Coordinates of C-alpha atoms in Angstrom, one line a residue:
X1 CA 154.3 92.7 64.6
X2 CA 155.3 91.9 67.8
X3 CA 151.9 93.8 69.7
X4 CA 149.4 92.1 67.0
X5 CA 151.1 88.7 67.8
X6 CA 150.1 90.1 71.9
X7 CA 146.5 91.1 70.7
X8 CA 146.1 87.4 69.5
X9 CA 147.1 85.7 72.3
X10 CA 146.2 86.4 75.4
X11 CA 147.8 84.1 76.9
X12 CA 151.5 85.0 75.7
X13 CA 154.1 86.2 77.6
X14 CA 154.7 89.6 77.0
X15 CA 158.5 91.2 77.3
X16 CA 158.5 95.2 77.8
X17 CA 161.5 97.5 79.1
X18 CA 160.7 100.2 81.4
X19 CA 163.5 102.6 82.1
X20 CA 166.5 99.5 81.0
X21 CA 165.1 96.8 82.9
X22 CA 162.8 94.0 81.3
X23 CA 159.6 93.1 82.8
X24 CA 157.3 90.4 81.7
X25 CA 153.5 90.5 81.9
X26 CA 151.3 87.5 81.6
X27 CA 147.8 88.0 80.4
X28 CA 145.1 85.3 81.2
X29 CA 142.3 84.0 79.6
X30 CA 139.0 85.4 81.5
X31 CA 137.5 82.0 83.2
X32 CA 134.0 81.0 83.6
X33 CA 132.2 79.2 85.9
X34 CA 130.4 76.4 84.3
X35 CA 127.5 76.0 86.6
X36 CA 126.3 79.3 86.3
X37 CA 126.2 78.7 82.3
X38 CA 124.6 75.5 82.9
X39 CA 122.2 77.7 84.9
X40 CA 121.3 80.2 82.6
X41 CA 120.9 78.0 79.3
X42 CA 118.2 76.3 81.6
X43 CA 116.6 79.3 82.6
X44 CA 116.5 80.0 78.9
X45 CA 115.0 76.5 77.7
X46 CA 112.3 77.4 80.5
X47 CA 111.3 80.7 79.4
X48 CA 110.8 79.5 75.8
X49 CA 108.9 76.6 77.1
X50 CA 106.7 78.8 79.1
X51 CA 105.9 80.5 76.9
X52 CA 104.9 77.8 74.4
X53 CA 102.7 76.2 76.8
X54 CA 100.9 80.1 77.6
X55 CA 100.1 80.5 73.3
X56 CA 99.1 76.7 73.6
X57 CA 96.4 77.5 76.8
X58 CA 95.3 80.4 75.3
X59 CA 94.6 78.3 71.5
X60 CA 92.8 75.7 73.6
X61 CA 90.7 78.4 75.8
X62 CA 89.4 79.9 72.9
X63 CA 88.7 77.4 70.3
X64 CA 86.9 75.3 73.0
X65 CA 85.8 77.2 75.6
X66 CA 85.0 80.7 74.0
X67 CA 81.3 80.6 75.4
X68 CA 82.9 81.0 79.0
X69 CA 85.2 84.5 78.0
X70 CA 82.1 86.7 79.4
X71 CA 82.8 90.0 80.8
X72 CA 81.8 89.0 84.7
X73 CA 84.5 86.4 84.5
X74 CA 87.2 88.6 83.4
X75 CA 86.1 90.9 85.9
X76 CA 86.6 88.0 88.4
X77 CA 90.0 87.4 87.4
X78 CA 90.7 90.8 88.5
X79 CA 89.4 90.4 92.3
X80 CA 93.0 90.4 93.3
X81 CA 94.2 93.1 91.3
X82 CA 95.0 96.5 93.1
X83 CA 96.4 99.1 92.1
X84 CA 95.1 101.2 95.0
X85 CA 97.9 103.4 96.7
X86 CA 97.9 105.3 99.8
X87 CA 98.6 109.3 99.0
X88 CA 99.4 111.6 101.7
X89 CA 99.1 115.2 100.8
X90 CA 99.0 118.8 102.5
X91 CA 96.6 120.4 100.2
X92 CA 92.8 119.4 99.6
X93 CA 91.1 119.1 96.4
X94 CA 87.1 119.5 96.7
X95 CA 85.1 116.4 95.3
X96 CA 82.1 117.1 93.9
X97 CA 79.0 114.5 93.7
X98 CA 75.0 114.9 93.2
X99 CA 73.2 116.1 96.0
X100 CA 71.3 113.3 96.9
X101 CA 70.1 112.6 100.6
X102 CA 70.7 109.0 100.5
X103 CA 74.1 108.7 99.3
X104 CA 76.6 106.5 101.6
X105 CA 80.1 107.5 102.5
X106 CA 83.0 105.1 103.8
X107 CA 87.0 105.8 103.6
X108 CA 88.7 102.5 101.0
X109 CA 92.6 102.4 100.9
X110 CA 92.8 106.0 101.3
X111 CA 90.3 107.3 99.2
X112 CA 86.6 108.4 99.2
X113 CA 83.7 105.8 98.2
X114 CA 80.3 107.2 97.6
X115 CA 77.2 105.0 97.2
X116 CA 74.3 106.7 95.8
X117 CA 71.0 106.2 94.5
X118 CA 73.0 106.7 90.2
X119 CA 75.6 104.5 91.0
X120 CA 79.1 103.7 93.3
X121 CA 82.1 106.2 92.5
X122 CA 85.7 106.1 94.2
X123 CA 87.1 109.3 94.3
X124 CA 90.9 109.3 94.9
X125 CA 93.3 112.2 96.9
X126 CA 93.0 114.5 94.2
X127 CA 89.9 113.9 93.4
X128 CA 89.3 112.4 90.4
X129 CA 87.1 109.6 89.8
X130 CA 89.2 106.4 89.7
X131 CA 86.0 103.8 89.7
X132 CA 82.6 104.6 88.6
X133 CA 79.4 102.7 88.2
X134 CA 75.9 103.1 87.2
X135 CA 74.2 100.4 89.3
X136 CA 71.0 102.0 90.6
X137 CA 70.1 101.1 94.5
X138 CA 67.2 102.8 95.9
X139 CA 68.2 103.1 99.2
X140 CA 72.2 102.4 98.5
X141 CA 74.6 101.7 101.7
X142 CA 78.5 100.9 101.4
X143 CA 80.7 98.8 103.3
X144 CA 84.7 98.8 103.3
X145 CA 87.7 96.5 104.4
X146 CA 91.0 96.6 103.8
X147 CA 90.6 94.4 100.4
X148 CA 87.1 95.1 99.2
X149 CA 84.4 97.9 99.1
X150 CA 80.6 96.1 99.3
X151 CA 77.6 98.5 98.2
X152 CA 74.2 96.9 98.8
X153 CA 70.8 98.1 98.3
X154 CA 69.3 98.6 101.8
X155 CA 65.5 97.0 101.9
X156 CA 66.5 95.6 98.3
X157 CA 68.1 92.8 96.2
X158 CA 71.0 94.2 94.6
X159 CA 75.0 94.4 96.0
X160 CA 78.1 94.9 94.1
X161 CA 81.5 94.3 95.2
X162 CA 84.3 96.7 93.9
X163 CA 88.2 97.1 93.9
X164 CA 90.1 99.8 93.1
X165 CA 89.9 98.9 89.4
X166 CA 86.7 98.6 89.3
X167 CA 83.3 96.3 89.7
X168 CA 84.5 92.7 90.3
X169 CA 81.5 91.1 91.5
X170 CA 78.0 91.6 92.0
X171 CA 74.2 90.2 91.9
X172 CA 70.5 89.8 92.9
X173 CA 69.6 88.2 96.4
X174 CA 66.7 86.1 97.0
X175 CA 65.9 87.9 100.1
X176 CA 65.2 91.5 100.9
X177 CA 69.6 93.0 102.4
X178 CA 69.0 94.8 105.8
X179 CA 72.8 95.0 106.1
X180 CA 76.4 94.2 105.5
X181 CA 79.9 93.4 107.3
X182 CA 83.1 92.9 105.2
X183 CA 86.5 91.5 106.3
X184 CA 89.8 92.4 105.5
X185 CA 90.8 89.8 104.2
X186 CA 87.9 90.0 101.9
X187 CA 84.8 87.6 102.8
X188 CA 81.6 89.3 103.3
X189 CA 78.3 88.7 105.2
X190 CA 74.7 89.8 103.8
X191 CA 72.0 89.7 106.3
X192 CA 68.2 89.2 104.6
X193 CA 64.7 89.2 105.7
X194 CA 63.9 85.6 105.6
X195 CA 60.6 83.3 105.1
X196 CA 62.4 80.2 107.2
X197 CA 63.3 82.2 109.8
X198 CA 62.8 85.9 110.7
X199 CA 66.8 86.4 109.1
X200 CA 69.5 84.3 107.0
X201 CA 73.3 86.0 107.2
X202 CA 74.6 84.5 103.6
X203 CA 78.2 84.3 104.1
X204 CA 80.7 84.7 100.6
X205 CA 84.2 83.2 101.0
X206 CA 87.1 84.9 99.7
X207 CA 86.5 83.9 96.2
X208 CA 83.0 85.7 96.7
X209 CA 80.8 83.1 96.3
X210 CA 77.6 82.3 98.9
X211 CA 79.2 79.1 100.8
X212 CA 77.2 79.2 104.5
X213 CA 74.0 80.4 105.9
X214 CA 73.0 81.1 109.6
X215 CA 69.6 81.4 110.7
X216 CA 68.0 83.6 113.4
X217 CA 64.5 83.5 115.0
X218 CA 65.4 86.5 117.3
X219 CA 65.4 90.4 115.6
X220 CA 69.1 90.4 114.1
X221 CA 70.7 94.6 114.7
X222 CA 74.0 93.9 113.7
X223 CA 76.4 91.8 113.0
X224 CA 80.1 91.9 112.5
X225 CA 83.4 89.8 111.5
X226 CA 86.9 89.8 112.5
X227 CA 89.7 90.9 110.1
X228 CA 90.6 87.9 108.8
X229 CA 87.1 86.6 108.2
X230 CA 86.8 83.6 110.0
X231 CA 84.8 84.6 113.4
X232 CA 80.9 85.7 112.4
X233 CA 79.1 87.5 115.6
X234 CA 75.3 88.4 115.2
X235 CA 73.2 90.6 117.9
X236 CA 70.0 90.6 118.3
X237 CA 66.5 91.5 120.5
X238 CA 65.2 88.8 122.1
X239 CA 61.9 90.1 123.8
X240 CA 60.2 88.4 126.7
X241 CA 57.7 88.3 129.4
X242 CA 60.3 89.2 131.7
X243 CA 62.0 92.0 129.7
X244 CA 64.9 92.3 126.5
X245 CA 68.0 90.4 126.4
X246 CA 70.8 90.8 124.2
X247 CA 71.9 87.6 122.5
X248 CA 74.9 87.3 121.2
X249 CA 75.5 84.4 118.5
X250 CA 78.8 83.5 117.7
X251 CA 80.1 81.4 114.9
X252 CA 83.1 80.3 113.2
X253 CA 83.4 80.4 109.2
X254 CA 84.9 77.5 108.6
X255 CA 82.6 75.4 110.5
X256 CA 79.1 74.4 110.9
X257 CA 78.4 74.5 114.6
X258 CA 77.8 78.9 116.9
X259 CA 76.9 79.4 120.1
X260 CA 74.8 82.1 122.0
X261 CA 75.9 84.3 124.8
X262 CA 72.9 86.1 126.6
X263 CA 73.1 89.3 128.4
X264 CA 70.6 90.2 130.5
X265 CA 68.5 93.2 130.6
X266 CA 70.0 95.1 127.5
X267 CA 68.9 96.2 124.0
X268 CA 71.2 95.7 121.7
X269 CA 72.8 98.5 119.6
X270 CA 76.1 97.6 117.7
X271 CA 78.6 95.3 117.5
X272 CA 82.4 95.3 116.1
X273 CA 85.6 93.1 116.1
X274 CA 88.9 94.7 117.8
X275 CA 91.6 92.7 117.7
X276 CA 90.9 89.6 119.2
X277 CA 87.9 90.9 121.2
X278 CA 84.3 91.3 120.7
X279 CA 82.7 94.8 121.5
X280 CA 78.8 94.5 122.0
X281 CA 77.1 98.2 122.4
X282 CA 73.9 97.7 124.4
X283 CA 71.7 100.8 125.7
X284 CA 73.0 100.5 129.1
X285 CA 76.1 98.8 128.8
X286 CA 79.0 98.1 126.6
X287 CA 80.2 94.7 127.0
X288 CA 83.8 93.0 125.8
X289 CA 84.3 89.5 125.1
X290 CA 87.1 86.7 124.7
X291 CA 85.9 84.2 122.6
X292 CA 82.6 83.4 124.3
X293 CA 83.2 84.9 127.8
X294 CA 82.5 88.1 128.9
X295 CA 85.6 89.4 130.6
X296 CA 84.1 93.3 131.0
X297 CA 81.3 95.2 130.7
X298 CA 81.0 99.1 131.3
X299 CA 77.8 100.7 132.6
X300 CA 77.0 104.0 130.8
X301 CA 75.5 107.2 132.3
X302 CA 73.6 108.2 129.5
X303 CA 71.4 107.0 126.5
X304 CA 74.3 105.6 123.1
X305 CA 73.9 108.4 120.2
X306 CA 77.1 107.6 118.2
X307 CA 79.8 105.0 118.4
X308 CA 83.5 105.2 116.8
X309 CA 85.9 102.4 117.4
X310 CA 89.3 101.3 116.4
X311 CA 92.4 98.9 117.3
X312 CA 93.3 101.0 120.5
X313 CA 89.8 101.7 122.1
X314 CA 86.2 102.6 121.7
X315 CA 84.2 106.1 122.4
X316 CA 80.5 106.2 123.3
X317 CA 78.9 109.2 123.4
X318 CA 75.7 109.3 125.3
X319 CA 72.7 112.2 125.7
X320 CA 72.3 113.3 129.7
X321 CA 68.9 114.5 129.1
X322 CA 65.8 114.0 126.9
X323 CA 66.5 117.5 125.4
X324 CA 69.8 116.8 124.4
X325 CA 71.6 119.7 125.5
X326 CA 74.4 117.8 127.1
X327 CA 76.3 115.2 126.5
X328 CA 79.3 112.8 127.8
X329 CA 82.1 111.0 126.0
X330 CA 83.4 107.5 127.0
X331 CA 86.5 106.7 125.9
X332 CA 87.2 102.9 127.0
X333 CA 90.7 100.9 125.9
X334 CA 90.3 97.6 123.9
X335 CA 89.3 95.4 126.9
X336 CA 86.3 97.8 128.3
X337 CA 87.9 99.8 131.0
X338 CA 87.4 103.4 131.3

């Protein structure tokens, strides 16, 4: 009688003898801290509402607005979707493709992205096929950043724009694509043949639509953008009566004004972005700039056959004689120097 009248109240006073003595042992009630209950019934009420208001957008979307559910839209709800991861592996798994001579090859979070005359497929590190599609390009090309991989159809109309899930974007240009440069942080440029000028670069903004063009009267070679997307730099030929010059325009995305920087004397070869400097390959020369100064340029000893770049440096690798029989490697750090 006495333990169930204990059991009941918790907070009786409890008499027990251990070994003749009496002892008494008090058992409280277990408090609780009223804000945090306050806190969680209104984390509760605002679940519930949530999700009300998500079955009430969803009723409104498609009683009124079911024309606009198309399959491109949901596909550009997904731009910002990824699922991409990067594997690292000590065995190698063959991937195996169509032999076609015109397929183009670029490295996307990790993985393998093939652009090809039957379509763009995305092989991941044990080769399966995580992305594949059937867009035909006749003379296909594919570009890469860190967020999106842009296929385009080199002397044609048609690009894509993919993710690791799959085909998020994607259309017809007006102009004939002569090539591409992609930022990390996901804008892109398209450069076209052009009937105003002799090229128009169409830049898209990160939610991949065409908000800016630049025109150039000179012969465009390449063009590039920084990582974040918000510095444009354009090369091109500018032949004269007194020779070729390198010109150099340089714009910034967000506004509506470039400028030109001339070099003299040099043909124009390739341009990239590292860091926050501008590398310009010229036959002759490789030139660095800061913003829009030349702080280096490096004479080569040769005539450029292949160019590799990354954060830390550049390497040039230049023919020593019209056979080409040998050659020499430069290997110059970020700012130019050998």
């Amino acid at each position: 009688m006495k333990n169930t009248q204990m059991q009941r109240n918790s907070s009786a006073a409890v008499s027990k003898t251990t070994a003749g003595e009496k002892v008494k042992i008090r058992i409280k009630k277990n408090e609780v801290n009223e804000y945090f209950m306050e806190a969680s019934e209104r984390a509760r009420r605002a679940k519930w509402i949530s999700f009300g208001l998500l079955v009430v957008f969803l009723l409104v979307n498609l009683i009124f607005f079911r024309e606009n559910i198309t399959y491109s839209n949901v596909l550009y709800l997904l731009r910002d979707l990824d699922t991409g991861t990067y594997a690292v592996s000590g065995e190698f798994a063959p991937v195996t493709f169509g032999e076609e001579n015109d397929a183009s090859f670029a490295l996307y979070k990790g993985k393998l992205a093939v652009s090809a005359t039957s379509g763009f497929t995305l092989y991941n590190s044990t080769a399966s096929v995580d992305v594949e599609d059937d867009t035909y390009m006749q003379t296909p090309a594919v570009v890469c950043g860190e967020k999106y991989a842009v296929t385009y159809d080199m002397g044609g109309n048609a690009y894509s724009v993919f993710n690791t899930i799959g085909k998020i974007s994607g259309g017809n240009t007006e102009e004939i694509i002569e090539d591409c440069a992609v930022s990390d942080a996901g804008n892109f440029v398209l450069l076209q043949r052009s009937r105003e000028a002799k090229y128009i670069a169409t830049f898209y903004n990160s939610k991949l639509r065409a908000s800016k063009n630049y025109y150039r009267d000179t012969y465009v070679v390449d063009l590039a953008l920084d990582k974040k997307g918000e510095n444009l730099a354009m090369i091109s030929a500018n032949v004269t009566n007194s020779g070729i010059s390198c010109e150099i325009m340089l714009a910034v995305t967000s506004a509506d004004s470039s400028e030109t920087v001339t070099v003299k004397n040099a043909m124009p070869m390739a341009v990239k972005y590292i860091g926050d400097k501008l590398v310009v390959l010229c036959d002759s020369k490789v030139v660095v700039l800061s913003g829009n100064q030349i702080v280096n340029e490096y004479s080569l000893s040769g005539s450029p056959v292949a160019f590799s770049y990354s954060d830390d440096g550049i390497a040039v690798v230049c023919s020593e004689n019209a056979v080409g029989s040998e050659s020499s490697v430069h290997v110059l750090n970020s700012d130019g120097s050998l």
